[in-house]
Amino acid sequence: MDEGLPASRPDVTAALARGVTRMLVERGLAPILEVPLANGRRADVMALTPQGEIWIVETKSCLEDYACDSKWPDYVEYCDRFFFGVTESFPREIIPEECGLVVADGFGGAILRDAPVRQLVAARRKAVTLLFARLAALRAAEF
């Protein structure tokens, strides 16, 4: 088991998201979790750079989690950069080369492979940025 990660799959997933989020904040990005997209998918982690670039990190807690999820290409059209976030023990060689790669635990993470930039068109960027802003504001309000 990876140091810093709890044993159950939900706990591993939560710790992985926490480590990815911490790493993004350390790099100057503003991340939020569980972002619903217009195509009906839900991004595990979405982050906004100071320049307005949109990143999505799809977390995979184990090989089974990755194997049963073939919908990752549906996220690419909603971000400038797409990454997989995995644990230290995850078999990294199966992550597609066209995706960025983050390895994380409950305390932080590192980008092992940068994601290629696929610049969003202006209309999609505006829609996703507004979604991000509204979701972040609603969560901050905590009714």
PDB file of C-alpha atoms in Angstrom:
ATOM      1  CA  MET A   1       0.000   0.000   0.000  1.00  0.00           C
ATOM      2  CA  ASP A   2       1.224   3.528  -0.775  1.00  0.00           C
ATOM      3  CA  GLU A   3       2.431   5.448   2.241  1.00  0.00           C
ATOM      4  CA  GLY A   4      -0.039   8.159   3.172  1.00  0.00           C
ATOM      5  CA  LEU A   5      -2.995   6.394   1.554  1.00  0.00           C
ATOM      6  CA  PRO A   6      -5.698   4.617   3.581  1.00  0.00           C
ATOM      7  CA  ALA A   7      -6.644   1.023   2.714  1.00  0.00           C
ATOM      8  CA  SER A   8     -10.245   1.117   1.398  1.00  0.00           C
ATOM      9  CA  ARG A   9     -10.908   2.150  -2.202  1.00  0.00           C
ATOM     10  CA  PRO A  10     -13.123   5.153  -1.260  1.00  0.00           C
ATOM     11  CA  ASP A  11     -10.454   6.290   1.194  1.00  0.00           C
ATOM     12  CA  VAL A  12      -7.720   5.865  -1.433  1.00  0.00           C
ATOM     13  CA  THR A  13      -9.802   7.857  -3.915  1.00  0.00           C
ATOM     14  CA  ALA A  14     -10.372  10.681  -1.405  1.00  0.00           C
ATOM     15  CA  ALA A  15      -6.689  10.778  -0.424  1.00  0.00           C
ATOM     16  CA  LEU A  16      -5.636  10.761  -4.072  1.00  0.00           C
ATOM     17  CA  ALA A  17      -7.950  13.704  -4.847  1.00  0.00           C
ATOM     18  CA  ARG A  18      -6.599  15.534  -1.789  1.00  0.00           C
ATOM     19  CA  GLY A  19      -2.988  15.016  -2.907  1.00  0.00           C
ATOM     20  CA  VAL A  20      -3.750  16.108  -6.472  1.00  0.00           C
ATOM     21  CA  THR A  21      -5.552  19.195  -5.157  1.00  0.00           C
ATOM     22  CA  ARG A  22      -2.637  20.104  -2.878  1.00  0.00           C
ATOM     23  CA  MET A  23      -0.167  19.708  -5.737  1.00  0.00           C
ATOM     24  CA  LEU A  24      -2.280  21.952  -7.988  1.00  0.00           C
ATOM     25  CA  VAL A  25      -2.529  24.658  -5.319  1.00  0.00           C
ATOM     26  CA  GLU A  26       1.260  24.517  -4.810  1.00  0.00           C
ATOM     27  CA  ARG A  27       1.627  25.141  -8.554  1.00  0.00           C
ATOM     28  CA  GLY A  28      -0.633  28.214  -8.349  1.00  0.00           C
ATOM     29  CA  LEU A  29      -3.833  26.656  -9.746  1.00  0.00           C
ATOM     30  CA  ALA A  30      -7.303  26.944  -8.235  1.00  0.00           C
ATOM     31  CA  PRO A  31      -8.860  23.440  -8.097  1.00  0.00           C
ATOM     32  CA  ILE A  32     -12.367  22.228  -7.327  1.00  0.00           C
ATOM     33  CA  LEU A  33     -13.627  18.655  -7.079  1.00  0.00           C
ATOM     34  CA  GLU A  34     -16.510  16.849  -8.755  1.00  0.00           C
ATOM     35  CA  VAL A  35     -17.337  19.220 -11.607  1.00  0.00           C
ATOM     36  CA  PRO A  36     -20.385  18.274 -13.715  1.00  0.00           C
ATOM     37  CA  LEU A  37     -19.785  18.857 -17.428  1.00  0.00           C
ATOM     38  CA  ALA A  38     -22.314  19.757 -20.130  1.00  0.00           C
ATOM     39  CA  ASN A  39     -21.940  16.288 -21.707  1.00  0.00           C
ATOM     40  CA  GLY A  40     -23.206  14.592 -18.526  1.00  0.00           C
ATOM     41  CA  ARG A  41     -19.768  13.510 -17.303  1.00  0.00           C
ATOM     42  CA  ARG A  42     -18.222  14.587 -14.008  1.00  0.00           C
ATOM     43  CA  ALA A  43     -14.582  15.683 -13.792  1.00  0.00           C
ATOM     44  CA  ASP A  44     -12.874  14.467 -10.617  1.00  0.00           C
ATOM     45  CA  VAL A  45     -10.676  17.577 -10.340  1.00  0.00           C
ATOM     46  CA  MET A  46     -10.838  20.722 -12.458  1.00  0.00           C
ATOM     47  CA  ALA A  47      -8.386  23.568 -11.990  1.00  0.00           C
ATOM     48  CA  LEU A  48      -7.899  27.030 -13.367  1.00  0.00           C
ATOM     49  CA  THR A  49      -4.432  28.516 -13.920  1.00  0.00           C
ATOM     50  CA  PRO A  50      -3.720  32.205 -13.286  1.00  0.00           C
ATOM     51  CA  GLN A  51      -3.689  32.617 -17.099  1.00  0.00           C
ATOM     52  CA  GLY A  52      -7.147  31.048 -17.457  1.00  0.00           C
ATOM     53  CA  GLU A  53      -6.025  27.642 -18.727  1.00  0.00           C
ATOM     54  CA  ILE A  54      -8.374  24.825 -17.670  1.00  0.00           C
ATOM     55  CA  TRP A  55      -6.953  21.520 -16.458  1.00  0.00           C
ATOM     56  CA  ILE A  56      -8.828  18.310 -15.676  1.00  0.00           C
ATOM     57  CA  VAL A  57      -7.314  15.514 -13.591  1.00  0.00           C
ATOM     58  CA  GLU A  58      -9.156  12.201 -13.680  1.00  0.00           C
ATOM     59  CA  THR A  59      -8.152  10.220 -10.584  1.00  0.00           C
ATOM     60  CA  LYS A  60      -7.765   6.455 -10.713  1.00  0.00           C
ATOM     61  CA  SER A  61      -7.376   4.724  -7.375  1.00  0.00           C
ATOM     62  CA  CYS A  62      -6.477   1.317  -8.796  1.00  0.00           C
ATOM     63  CA  LEU A  63      -6.173  -0.679 -11.991  1.00  0.00           C
ATOM     64  CA  GLU A  64      -9.787  -1.884 -11.762  1.00  0.00           C
ATOM     65  CA  ASP A  65     -10.983   1.722 -11.513  1.00  0.00           C
ATOM     66  CA  TYR A  66      -9.073   2.548 -14.708  1.00  0.00           C
ATOM     67  CA  ALA A  67     -10.084  -0.636 -16.564  1.00  0.00           C
ATOM     68  CA  CYS A  68     -13.818  -0.089 -16.096  1.00  0.00           C
ATOM     69  CA  ASP A  69     -13.706   3.574 -17.192  1.00  0.00           C
ATOM     70  CA  SER A  70     -13.400   4.181 -20.924  1.00  0.00           C
ATOM     71  CA  LYS A  71     -15.072   7.594 -20.862  1.00  0.00           C
ATOM     72  CA  TRP A  72     -11.927   9.665 -20.293  1.00  0.00           C
ATOM     73  CA  PRO A  73     -11.839  10.999 -23.905  1.00  0.00           C
ATOM     74  CA  ASP A  74     -15.156  12.757 -23.118  1.00  0.00           C
ATOM     75  CA  TYR A  75     -13.296  15.081 -20.708  1.00  0.00           C
ATOM     76  CA  VAL A  76     -10.671  16.269 -23.190  1.00  0.00           C
ATOM     77  CA  GLU A  77     -13.064  18.604 -25.000  1.00  0.00           C
ATOM     78  CA  TYR A  78     -13.650  20.538 -21.737  1.00  0.00           C
ATOM     79  CA  CYS A  79     -10.063  21.402 -20.848  1.00  0.00           C
ATOM     80  CA  ASP A  80      -6.791  22.730 -22.202  1.00  0.00           C
ATOM     81  CA  ARG A  81      -4.814  19.969 -20.479  1.00  0.00           C
ATOM     82  CA  PHE A  82      -5.963  16.508 -19.396  1.00  0.00           C
ATOM     83  CA  PHE A  83      -4.145  14.381 -16.796  1.00  0.00           C
ATOM     84  CA  PHE A  84      -4.627  11.093 -15.034  1.00  0.00           C
ATOM     85  CA  GLY A  85      -3.888  11.195 -11.304  1.00  0.00           C
ATOM     86  CA  VAL A  86      -2.758   7.849  -9.897  1.00  0.00           C
ATOM     87  CA  THR A  87      -1.118   6.331  -6.831  1.00  0.00           C
ATOM     88  CA  GLU A  88       2.550   5.396  -6.620  1.00  0.00           C
ATOM     89  CA  SER A  89       1.761   1.687  -7.108  1.00  0.00           C
ATOM     90  CA  PHE A  90      -0.446   2.213 -10.179  1.00  0.00           C
ATOM     91  CA  PRO A  91       0.985   0.682 -13.406  1.00  0.00           C
ATOM     92  CA  ARG A  92       1.877   3.967 -15.138  1.00  0.00           C
ATOM     93  CA  GLU A  93       2.770   2.341 -18.443  1.00  0.00           C
ATOM     94  CA  ILE A  94      -0.920   1.819 -19.244  1.00  0.00           C
ATOM     95  CA  ILE A  95      -1.737   5.544 -19.136  1.00  0.00           C
ATOM     96  CA  PRO A  96      -2.034   6.808 -22.736  1.00  0.00           C
ATOM     97  CA  GLU A  97       0.926   8.889 -23.913  1.00  0.00           C
ATOM     98  CA  GLU A  98      -1.391  11.680 -25.065  1.00  0.00           C
ATOM     99  CA  CYS A  99      -2.428  12.305 -21.436  1.00  0.00           C
ATOM    100  CA  GLY A 100      -0.541  13.979 -18.643  1.00  0.00           C
ATOM    101  CA  LEU A 101       0.401  11.905 -15.609  1.00  0.00           C
ATOM    102  CA  VAL A 102       0.270  12.922 -11.944  1.00  0.00           C
ATOM    103  CA  VAL A 103       1.337  10.607  -9.131  1.00  0.00           C
ATOM    104  CA  ALA A 104      -0.064  11.550  -5.728  1.00  0.00           C
ATOM    105  CA  ASP A 105      -0.792  10.368  -2.223  1.00  0.00           C
ATOM    106  CA  GLY A 106      -2.771  11.972   0.590  1.00  0.00           C
ATOM    107  CA  PHE A 107      -0.123  14.636   1.161  1.00  0.00           C
ATOM    108  CA  GLY A 108       0.731  15.922  -2.305  1.00  0.00           C
ATOM    109  CA  GLY A 109       1.821  14.886  -5.754  1.00  0.00           C
ATOM    110  CA  ALA A 110       4.044  15.478  -8.740  1.00  0.00           C
ATOM    111  CA  ILE A 111       3.538  15.800 -12.464  1.00  0.00           C
ATOM    112  CA  LEU A 112       5.559  13.007 -14.041  1.00  0.00           C
ATOM    113  CA  ARG A 113       4.407  13.734 -17.586  1.00  0.00           C
ATOM    114  CA  ASP A 114       3.027  17.071 -18.699  1.00  0.00           C
ATOM    115  CA  ALA A 115      -0.195  17.068 -20.671  1.00  0.00           C
ATOM    116  CA  PRO A 116      -0.176  18.450 -24.187  1.00  0.00           C
ATOM    117  CA  VAL A 117      -2.064  21.703 -24.640  1.00  0.00           C
ATOM    118  CA  ARG A 118      -5.299  21.355 -26.607  1.00  0.00           C
ATOM    119  CA  GLN A 119      -6.524  24.921 -26.531  1.00  0.00           C
ATOM    120  CA  LEU A 120     -10.258  25.292 -26.060  1.00  0.00           C
ATOM    121  CA  VAL A 121     -12.217  27.391 -28.525  1.00  0.00           C
ATOM    122  CA  ALA A 122     -13.429  30.711 -27.109  1.00  0.00           C
ATOM    123  CA  ALA A 123     -17.102  29.763 -26.690  1.00  0.00           C
ATOM    124  CA  ARG A 124     -16.285  26.511 -24.862  1.00  0.00           C
ATOM    125  CA  ARG A 125     -13.682  28.291 -22.680  1.00  0.00           C
ATOM    126  CA  LYS A 126     -16.271  30.882 -21.654  1.00  0.00           C
ATOM    127  CA  ALA A 127     -18.884  28.234 -20.850  1.00  0.00           C
ATOM    128  CA  VAL A 128     -16.484  26.090 -18.806  1.00  0.00           C
ATOM    129  CA  THR A 129     -15.009  29.099 -16.988  1.00  0.00           C
ATOM    130  CA  LEU A 130     -18.501  30.327 -16.055  1.00  0.00           C
ATOM    131  CA  LEU A 131     -19.434  26.832 -14.860  1.00  0.00           C
ATOM    132  CA  PHE A 132     -16.262  26.719 -12.770  1.00  0.00           C
ATOM    133  CA  ALA A 133     -16.866  30.164 -11.262  1.00  0.00           C
ATOM    134  CA  ARG A 134     -20.512  29.528 -10.430  1.00  0.00           C
ATOM    135  CA  LEU A 135     -19.798  26.125  -8.899  1.00  0.00           C
ATOM    136  CA  ALA A 136     -16.943  27.501  -6.783  1.00  0.00           C
ATOM    137  CA  ALA A 137     -19.075  30.425  -5.600  1.00  0.00           C
ATOM    138  CA  LEU A 138     -22.039  28.223  -4.707  1.00  0.00           C
ATOM    139  CA  ARG A 139     -19.816  25.859  -2.760  1.00  0.00           C
ATOM    140  CA  ALA A 140     -18.173  28.756  -0.953  1.00  0.00           C
ATOM    141  CA  ALA A 141     -21.599  30.114   0.075  1.00  0.00           C
ATOM    142  CA  GLU A 142     -22.358  26.904   2.057  1.00  0.00           C
ATOM    143  CA  PHE A 143     -26.066  27.450   2.569  1.00  0.00           C
TER     144      PHE A 143
END
